[in-house]
Amino acid sequence: KSFSKKEREAIVASDKRRLQEAVSATAQIQHPFPTAEDDHCETSAEAYRDVAPVLEFLAESRGKKRSRMSIYDPYFCAGAVVQHLQGLGFTK
């Protein structure tokens, strides 16, 4: 089954809002030193949702719960990673 025109328009509008929210969240960051845009990236919530099943598998294979996994993300930047992972149950 395909989406109706109205449903497609709603999906596109929702995607545009989400993208704008993501851009707005990082547009206000001020660094007290010179920066290059490519040096200040963060892993997106979408990326974490994509790898959450793999992270869950790794936790289970080590006999741990999601909430006890320690995850290092080299793209921490402004710290959005904390909220992204907590939203998926990775709270440590």
Coordinates of C-alpha atoms in Angstrom, one line a residue:
K1 CA 0.0 0.0 0.0
S2 CA 1.3 3.4 -0.8
F3 CA 0.7 6.7 1.0
S4 CA -1.9 9.2 -0.1
K5 CA -0.8 12.6 -1.3
K6 CA -1.9 14.1 2.0
E7 CA 0.0 11.5 4.0
R8 CA 3.2 12.1 1.9
E9 CA 2.9 15.8 2.5
A10 CA 2.6 15.3 6.2
I11 CA 5.6 13.0 6.2
V12 CA 7.7 15.5 4.3
A13 CA 6.6 18.4 6.6
S14 CA 7.5 16.3 9.6
D15 CA 10.9 15.5 8.2
K16 CA 11.5 19.2 7.4
R17 CA 10.6 20.1 11.0
R18 CA 12.9 17.4 12.4
L19 CA 15.8 18.6 10.2
Q20 CA 15.3 22.2 11.2
E21 CA 15.2 21.3 14.9
A22 CA 18.5 19.4 14.5
V23 CA 20.1 22.3 12.7
S24 CA 18.8 24.8 15.3
A25 CA 20.1 22.7 18.2
T26 CA 23.7 23.1 17.0
A27 CA 23.6 26.5 15.3
Q28 CA 23.8 28.3 18.6
I29 CA 27.0 26.6 19.9
Q30 CA 29.8 29.2 20.5
H31 CA 33.4 28.1 20.8
P32 CA 36.0 30.3 22.5
F33 CA 38.5 29.2 19.9
P34 CA 38.8 29.1 16.1
T35 CA 36.9 26.1 14.7
A36 CA 36.5 24.2 11.5
E37 CA 32.9 23.0 10.9
D38 CA 34.0 19.4 10.0
D39 CA 35.9 19.1 13.3
H40 CA 32.7 19.6 15.4
C41 CA 30.3 16.9 14.5
E42 CA 28.0 14.8 16.6
T43 CA 26.5 11.4 16.0
S44 CA 22.8 11.8 15.2
A45 CA 19.9 10.2 17.1
E46 CA 19.0 8.5 13.9
A47 CA 22.4 6.8 13.7
Y48 CA 22.1 5.6 17.3
R49 CA 18.6 4.2 16.5
D50 CA 20.2 2.3 13.6
V51 CA 22.9 0.7 15.7
A52 CA 20.8 0.2 18.9
P53 CA 20.1 -3.5 18.0
V54 CA 23.9 -4.1 17.6
L55 CA 24.6 -2.4 20.9
E56 CA 21.9 -4.4 22.6
F57 CA 23.4 -7.6 21.2
L58 CA 26.8 -6.6 22.5
A59 CA 25.3 -5.9 25.9
E60 CA 23.5 -9.2 26.0
S61 CA 26.6 -11.1 24.8
R62 CA 28.5 -9.7 27.8
G63 CA 25.8 -10.4 30.2
K64 CA 24.9 -6.7 30.7
K65 CA 21.7 -4.7 30.5
R66 CA 21.6 -1.7 28.1
S67 CA 21.7 0.6 31.1
R68 CA 25.0 -0.8 32.2
M69 CA 26.9 -0.5 28.9
S70 CA 29.7 2.1 28.7
I71 CA 29.7 3.6 25.2
Y72 CA 32.4 5.9 23.9
D73 CA 31.6 8.2 21.1
P74 CA 34.4 10.2 19.6
Y75 CA 31.9 12.7 18.2
F76 CA 30.7 14.0 21.5
C77 CA 31.0 17.7 20.6
A78 CA 28.2 19.5 22.5
G79 CA 27.0 16.4 24.3
A80 CA 23.8 15.5 22.5
V81 CA 25.0 12.0 22.4
V82 CA 24.0 11.7 26.1
Q83 CA 20.4 12.4 25.4
H84 CA 20.4 10.2 22.3
L85 CA 21.7 7.2 24.1
Q86 CA 19.6 7.7 27.2
G87 CA 16.5 7.8 25.0
L88 CA 17.4 4.3 23.8
G89 CA 18.0 3.0 27.3
F90 CA 21.8 3.3 27.3
T91 CA 22.1 5.5 30.4
K92 CA 25.7 4.9 31.7

